[in-house]
mmCIF file of C-alpha atoms in Angstrom:
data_model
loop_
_atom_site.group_PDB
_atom_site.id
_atom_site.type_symbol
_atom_site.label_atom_id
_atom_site.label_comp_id
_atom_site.label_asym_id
_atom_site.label_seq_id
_atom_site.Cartn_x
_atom_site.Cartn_y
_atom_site.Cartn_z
ATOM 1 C CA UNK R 1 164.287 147.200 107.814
ATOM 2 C CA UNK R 2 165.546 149.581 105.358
ATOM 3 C CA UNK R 3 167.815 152.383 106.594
ATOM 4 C CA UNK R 4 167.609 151.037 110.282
ATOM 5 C CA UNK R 5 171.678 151.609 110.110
ATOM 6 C CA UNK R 6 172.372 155.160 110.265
ATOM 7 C CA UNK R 7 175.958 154.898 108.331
ATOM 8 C CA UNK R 8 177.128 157.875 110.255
ATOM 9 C CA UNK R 9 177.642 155.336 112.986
ATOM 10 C CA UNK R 10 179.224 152.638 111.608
ATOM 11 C CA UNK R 11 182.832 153.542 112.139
ATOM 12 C CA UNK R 12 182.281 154.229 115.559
ATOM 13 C CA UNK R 13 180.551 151.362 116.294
ATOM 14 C CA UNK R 14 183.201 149.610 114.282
ATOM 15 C CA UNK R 15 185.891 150.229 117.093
ATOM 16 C CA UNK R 16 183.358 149.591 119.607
ATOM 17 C CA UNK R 17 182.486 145.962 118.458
ATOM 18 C CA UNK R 18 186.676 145.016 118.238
ATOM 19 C CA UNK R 19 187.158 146.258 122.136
ATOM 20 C CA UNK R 20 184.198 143.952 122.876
ATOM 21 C CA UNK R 21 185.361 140.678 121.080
ATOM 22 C CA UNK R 22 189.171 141.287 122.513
ATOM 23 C CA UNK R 23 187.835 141.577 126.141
ATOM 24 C CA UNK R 24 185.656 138.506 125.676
ATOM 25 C CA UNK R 25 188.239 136.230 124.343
ATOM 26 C CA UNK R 26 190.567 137.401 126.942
ATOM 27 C CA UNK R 27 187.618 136.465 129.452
ATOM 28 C CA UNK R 28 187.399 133.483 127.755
ATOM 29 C CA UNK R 29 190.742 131.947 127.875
ATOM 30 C CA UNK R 30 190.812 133.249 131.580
ATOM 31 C CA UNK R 31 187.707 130.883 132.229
ATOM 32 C CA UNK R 32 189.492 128.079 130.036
ATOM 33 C CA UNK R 33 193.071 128.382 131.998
ATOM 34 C CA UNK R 34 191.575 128.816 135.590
ATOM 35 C CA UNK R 35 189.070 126.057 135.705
ATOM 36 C CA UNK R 36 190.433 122.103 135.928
ATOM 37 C CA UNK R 37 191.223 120.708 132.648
ATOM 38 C CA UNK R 38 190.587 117.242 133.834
ATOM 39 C CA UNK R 39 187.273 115.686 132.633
ATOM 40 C CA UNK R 40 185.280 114.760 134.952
ATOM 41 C CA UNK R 41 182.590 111.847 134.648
ATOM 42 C CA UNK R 42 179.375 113.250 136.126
ATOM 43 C CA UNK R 43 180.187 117.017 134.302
ATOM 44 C CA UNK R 44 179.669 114.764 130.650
ATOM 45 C CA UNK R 45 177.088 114.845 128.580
ATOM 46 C CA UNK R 46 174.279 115.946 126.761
ATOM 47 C CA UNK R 47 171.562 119.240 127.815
ATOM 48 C CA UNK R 48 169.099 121.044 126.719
ATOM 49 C CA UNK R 49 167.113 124.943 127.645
ATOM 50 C CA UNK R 50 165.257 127.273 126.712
ATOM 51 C CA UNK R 51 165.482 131.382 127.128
ATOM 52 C CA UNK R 52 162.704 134.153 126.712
ATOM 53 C CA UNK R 53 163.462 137.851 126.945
ATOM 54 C CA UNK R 54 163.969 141.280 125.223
ATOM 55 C CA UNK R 55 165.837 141.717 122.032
ATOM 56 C CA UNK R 56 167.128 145.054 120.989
ATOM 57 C CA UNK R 57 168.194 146.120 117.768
ATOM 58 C CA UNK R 58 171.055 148.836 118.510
ATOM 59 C CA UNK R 59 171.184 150.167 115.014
ATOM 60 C CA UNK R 60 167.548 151.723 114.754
ATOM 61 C CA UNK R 61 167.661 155.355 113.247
ATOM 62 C CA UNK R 62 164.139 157.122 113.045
ATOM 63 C CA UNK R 63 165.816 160.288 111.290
ATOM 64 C CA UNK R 64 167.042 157.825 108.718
ATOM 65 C CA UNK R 65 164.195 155.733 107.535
ATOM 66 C CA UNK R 66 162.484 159.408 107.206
ATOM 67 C CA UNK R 67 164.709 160.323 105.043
ATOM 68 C CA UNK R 68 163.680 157.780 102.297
ATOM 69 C CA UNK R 69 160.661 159.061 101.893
ATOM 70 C CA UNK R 70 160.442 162.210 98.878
ATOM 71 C CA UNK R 71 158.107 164.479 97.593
ATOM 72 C CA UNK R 72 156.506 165.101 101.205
ATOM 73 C CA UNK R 73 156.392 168.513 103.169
ATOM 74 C CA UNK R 74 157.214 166.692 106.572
ATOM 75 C CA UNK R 75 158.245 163.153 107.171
ATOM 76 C CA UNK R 76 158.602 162.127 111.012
ATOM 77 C CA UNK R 77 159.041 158.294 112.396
ATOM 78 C CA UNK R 78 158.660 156.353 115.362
ATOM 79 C CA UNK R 79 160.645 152.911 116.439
ATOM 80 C CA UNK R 80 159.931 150.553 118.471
ATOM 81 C CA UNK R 81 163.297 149.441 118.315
ATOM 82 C CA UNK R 82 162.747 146.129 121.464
ATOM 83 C CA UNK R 83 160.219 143.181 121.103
ATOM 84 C CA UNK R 84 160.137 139.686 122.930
ATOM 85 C CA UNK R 85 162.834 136.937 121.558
ATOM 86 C CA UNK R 86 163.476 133.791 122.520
ATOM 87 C CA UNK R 87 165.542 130.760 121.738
ATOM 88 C CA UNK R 88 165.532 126.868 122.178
ATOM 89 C CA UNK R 89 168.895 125.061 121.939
ATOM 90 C CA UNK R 90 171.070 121.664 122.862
ATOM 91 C CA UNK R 91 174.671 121.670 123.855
ATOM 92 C CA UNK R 92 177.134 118.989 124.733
ATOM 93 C CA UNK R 93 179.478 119.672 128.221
ATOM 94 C CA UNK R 94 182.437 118.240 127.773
ATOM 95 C CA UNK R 95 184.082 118.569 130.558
ATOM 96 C CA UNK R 96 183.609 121.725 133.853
ATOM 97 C CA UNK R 97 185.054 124.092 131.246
ATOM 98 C CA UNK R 98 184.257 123.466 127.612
ATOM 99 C CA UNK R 99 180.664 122.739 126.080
ATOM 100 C CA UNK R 100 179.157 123.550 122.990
ATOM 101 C CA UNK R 101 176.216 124.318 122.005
ATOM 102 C CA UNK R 102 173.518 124.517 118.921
ATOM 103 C CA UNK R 103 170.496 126.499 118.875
ATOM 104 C CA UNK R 104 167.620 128.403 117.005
ATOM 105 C CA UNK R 105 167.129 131.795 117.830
ATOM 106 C CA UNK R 106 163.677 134.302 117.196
ATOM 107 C CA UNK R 107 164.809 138.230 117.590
ATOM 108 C CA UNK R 108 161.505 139.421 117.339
ATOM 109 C CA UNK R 109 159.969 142.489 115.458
ATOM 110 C CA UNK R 110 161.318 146.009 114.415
ATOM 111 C CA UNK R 111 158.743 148.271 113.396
ATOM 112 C CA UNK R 112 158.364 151.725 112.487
ATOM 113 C CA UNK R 113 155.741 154.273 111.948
ATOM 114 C CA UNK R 114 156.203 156.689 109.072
ATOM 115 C CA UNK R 115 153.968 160.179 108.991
ATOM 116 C CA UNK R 116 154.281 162.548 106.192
ATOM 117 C CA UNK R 117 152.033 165.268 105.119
ATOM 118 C CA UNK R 118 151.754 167.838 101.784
ATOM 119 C CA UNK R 119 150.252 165.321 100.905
ATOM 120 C CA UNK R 120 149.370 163.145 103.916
ATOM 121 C CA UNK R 121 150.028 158.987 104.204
ATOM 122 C CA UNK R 122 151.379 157.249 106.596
ATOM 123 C CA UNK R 123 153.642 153.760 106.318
ATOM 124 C CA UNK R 124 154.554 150.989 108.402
ATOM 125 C CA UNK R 125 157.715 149.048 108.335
ATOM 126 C CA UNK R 126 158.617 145.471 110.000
ATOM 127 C CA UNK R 127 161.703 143.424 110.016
ATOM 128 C CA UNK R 128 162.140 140.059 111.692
ATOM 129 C CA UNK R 129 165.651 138.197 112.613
ATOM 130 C CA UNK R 130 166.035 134.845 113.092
ATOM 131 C CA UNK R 131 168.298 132.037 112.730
ATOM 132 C CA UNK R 132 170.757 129.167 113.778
ATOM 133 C CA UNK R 133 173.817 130.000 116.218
ATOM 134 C CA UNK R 134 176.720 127.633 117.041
ATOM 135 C CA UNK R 135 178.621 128.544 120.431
ATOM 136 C CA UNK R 136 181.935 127.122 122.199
ATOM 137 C CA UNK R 137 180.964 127.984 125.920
ATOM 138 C CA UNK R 138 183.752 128.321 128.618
ATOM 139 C CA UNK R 139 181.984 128.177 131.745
ATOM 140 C CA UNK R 140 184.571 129.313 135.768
ATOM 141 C CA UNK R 141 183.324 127.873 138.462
ATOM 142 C CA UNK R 142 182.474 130.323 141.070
ATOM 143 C CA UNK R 143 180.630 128.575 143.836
ATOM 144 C CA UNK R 144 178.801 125.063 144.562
ATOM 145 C CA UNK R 145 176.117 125.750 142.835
ATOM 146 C CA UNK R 146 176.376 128.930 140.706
ATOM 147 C CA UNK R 147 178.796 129.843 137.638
ATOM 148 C CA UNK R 148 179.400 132.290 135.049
ATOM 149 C CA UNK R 149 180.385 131.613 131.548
ATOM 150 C CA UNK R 150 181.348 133.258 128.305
ATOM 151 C CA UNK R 151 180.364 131.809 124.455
ATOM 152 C CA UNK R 152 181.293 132.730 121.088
ATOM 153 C CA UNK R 153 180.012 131.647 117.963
ATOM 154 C CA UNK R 154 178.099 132.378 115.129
ATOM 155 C CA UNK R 155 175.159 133.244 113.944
ATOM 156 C CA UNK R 156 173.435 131.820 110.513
ATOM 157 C CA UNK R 157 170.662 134.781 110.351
ATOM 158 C CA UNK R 158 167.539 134.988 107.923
ATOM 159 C CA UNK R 159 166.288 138.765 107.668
ATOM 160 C CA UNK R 160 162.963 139.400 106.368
ATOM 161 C CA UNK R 161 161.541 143.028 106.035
ATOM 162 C CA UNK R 162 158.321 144.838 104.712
ATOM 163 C CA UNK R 163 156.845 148.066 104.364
ATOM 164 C CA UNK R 164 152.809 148.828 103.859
ATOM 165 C CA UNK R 165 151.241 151.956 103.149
ATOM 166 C CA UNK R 166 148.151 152.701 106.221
ATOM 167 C CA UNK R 167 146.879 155.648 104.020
ATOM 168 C CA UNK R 168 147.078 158.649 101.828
ATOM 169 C CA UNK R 169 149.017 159.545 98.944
ATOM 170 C CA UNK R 170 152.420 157.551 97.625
ATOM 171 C CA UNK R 171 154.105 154.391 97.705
ATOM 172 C CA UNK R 172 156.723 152.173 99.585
ATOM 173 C CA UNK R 173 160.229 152.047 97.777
ATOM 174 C CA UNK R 174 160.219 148.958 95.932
ATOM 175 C CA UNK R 175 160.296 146.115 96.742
ATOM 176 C CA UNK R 176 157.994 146.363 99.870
ATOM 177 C CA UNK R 177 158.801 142.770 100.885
ATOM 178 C CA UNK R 178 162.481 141.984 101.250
ATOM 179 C CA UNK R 179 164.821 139.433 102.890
ATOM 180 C CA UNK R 180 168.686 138.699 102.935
ATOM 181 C CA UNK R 181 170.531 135.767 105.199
ATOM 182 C CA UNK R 182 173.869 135.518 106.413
ATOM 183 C CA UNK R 183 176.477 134.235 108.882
ATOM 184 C CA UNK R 184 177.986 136.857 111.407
ATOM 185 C CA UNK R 185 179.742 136.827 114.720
ATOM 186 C CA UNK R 186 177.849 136.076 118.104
ATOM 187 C CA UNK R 187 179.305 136.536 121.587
ATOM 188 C CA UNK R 188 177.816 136.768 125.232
ATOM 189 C CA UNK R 189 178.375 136.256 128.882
ATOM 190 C CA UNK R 190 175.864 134.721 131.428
ATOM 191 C CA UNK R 191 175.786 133.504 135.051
ATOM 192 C CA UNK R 192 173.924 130.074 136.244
ATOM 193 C CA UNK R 193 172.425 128.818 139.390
ATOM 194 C CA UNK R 194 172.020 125.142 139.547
ATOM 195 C CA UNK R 195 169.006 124.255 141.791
ATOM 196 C CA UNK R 196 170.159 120.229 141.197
ATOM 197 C CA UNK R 197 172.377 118.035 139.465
ATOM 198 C CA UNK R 198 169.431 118.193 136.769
ATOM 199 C CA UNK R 199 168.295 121.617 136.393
ATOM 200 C CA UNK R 200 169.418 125.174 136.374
ATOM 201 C CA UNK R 201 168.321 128.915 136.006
ATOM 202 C CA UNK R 202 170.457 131.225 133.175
ATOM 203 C CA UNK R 203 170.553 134.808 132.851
ATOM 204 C CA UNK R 204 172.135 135.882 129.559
ATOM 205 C CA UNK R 205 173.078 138.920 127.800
ATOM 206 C CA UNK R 206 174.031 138.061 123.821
ATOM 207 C CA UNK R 207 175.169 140.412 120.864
ATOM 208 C CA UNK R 208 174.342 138.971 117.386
ATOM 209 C CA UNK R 209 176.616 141.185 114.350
ATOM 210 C CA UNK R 210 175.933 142.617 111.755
ATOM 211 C CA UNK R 211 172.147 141.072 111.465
ATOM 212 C CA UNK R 212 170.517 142.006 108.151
ATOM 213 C CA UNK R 213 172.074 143.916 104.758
ATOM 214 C CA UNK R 214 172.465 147.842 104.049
ATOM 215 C CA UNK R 215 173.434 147.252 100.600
ATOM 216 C CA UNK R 216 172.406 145.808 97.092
ATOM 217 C CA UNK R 217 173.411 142.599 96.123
ATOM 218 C CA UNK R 218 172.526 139.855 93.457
ATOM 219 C CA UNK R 219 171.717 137.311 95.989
ATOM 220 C CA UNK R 220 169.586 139.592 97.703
ATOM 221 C CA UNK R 221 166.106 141.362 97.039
ATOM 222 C CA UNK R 222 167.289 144.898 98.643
ATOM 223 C CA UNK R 223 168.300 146.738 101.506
ATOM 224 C CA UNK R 224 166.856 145.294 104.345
ATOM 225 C CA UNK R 225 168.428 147.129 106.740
ATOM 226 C CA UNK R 226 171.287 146.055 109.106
ATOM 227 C CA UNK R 227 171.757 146.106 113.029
ATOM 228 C CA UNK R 228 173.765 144.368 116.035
ATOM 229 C CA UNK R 229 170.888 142.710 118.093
ATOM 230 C CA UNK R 230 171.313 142.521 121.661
ATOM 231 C CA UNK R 231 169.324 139.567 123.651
ATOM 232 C CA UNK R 232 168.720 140.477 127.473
ATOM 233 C CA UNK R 233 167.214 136.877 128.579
ATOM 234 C CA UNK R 234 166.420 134.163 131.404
ATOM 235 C CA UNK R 235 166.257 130.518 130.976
ATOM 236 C CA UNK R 236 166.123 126.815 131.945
ATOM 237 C CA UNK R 237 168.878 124.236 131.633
ATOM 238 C CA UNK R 238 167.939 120.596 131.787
ATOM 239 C CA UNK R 239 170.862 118.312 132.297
ATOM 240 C CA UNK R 240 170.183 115.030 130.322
ATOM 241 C CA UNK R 241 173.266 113.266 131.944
#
């Protein structure tokens, strides 16, 4: 969505992001040195899950997207910044520590509500993330039937974003419809409760990078507006082996 990223706030959020990824690769070369190295038969093998939740895109900036709108007397907008994601994915476990896993991902909607007036319109503008993610997952024991566990990957994104004028006088910026695609850093940290051998309840929290473009390019059809998208979630895991 174009000028979601309020660039005042990137090189804050620039140290931010670093502190993050150092503390999770410290976590997760505690969880890889702490837990037995040893592969163990029954902890082989293939699984699969499934996670819904809320998706959050941390860059939103109403004061910005107002701002690229001219020739008005006032220009105010709303975000709804959150919408429902979800994600389907298969991993293999290769031994109590290390798995991997593949998966598609849906971040849901961004929209937001543009009102101007001298003269009046108003506009609405949508962006949707989604895309492929690839994850090494160290997983620490913690009791007999419930673990926590850290991943990092990446994240194969496809951004598409739109705008549509509701009513009154004056235009989108062109082009209304715009989309970008990239490959950025993912990380995240979850805990699991294992019911049985076979199945197993997730919570997750996830950051994806760096999702979207704020500049031009000649691969690109425009801004479409950048953000780090968080993914607060619950799932199932189905053990195949």
């Amino acid at each position: 969505l174009n000028g979601l990223l309020t660039h005042r706030s990137r090189a804050m959020l620039g140290k931010k992001k670093q502190g993050a990824r150092n503390a999770l690769g410290a976590a997760l070369i505690l969880a890889f040195t702490a837990a037995p190295a040893a592969f163990a038969a029954d902890e082989r093998g293939w699984y699969m899950g499934a996670n819904i939740g809320s998706a959050k895109a941390k860059d939103a900036d109403a004061s910005d997207i107002s701002a690229k709108f001219t020739g008005y007397t006032t220009v105010s907008t709303t975000v709804d910044d959150t919408d429902t994601g979800y994600k389907i994915l298969a991993g293999y476990q290769f031994n109590k520590t290390w798995a991997i896993e593949v998966g598609y991902v849906d971040l849901g909607k961004i929209t937001a509500d543009t009102t101007a007036t001298g003269p009046a319109a108003t506009y609405r503008q949508e962006s949707e993330g989604k895309g492929w993610s690839l994850d090494g997952v160290g997983t620490l024991q913690m009791g007999e039937k419930t673990k926590l566990f850290a991943k990092l990957g990446a994240f194969r994104w496809d951004m598409d974003s739109r705008c549509v004028k509701l009513s009154g006088t004056g235009s989108c910026n062109a082009p209304t419809d715009r989309s970008a695609s990239g490959t950025d850093l993912k990380y995240g940290v979850g805990f699991k409760y294992d019911f049985n051998k076979k199945v197993g309840l997730v919570v997750e929290w996830e950051r994806y990078t760096d999702v979207g473009v704020d500049n031009r390019g000649a691969t690109d059809k425009g801004k479409t507006g950048q953000s780090d998208m968080d993914f607060l979630s619950i799932g199932i895991r189905y053990n195949i082996f």
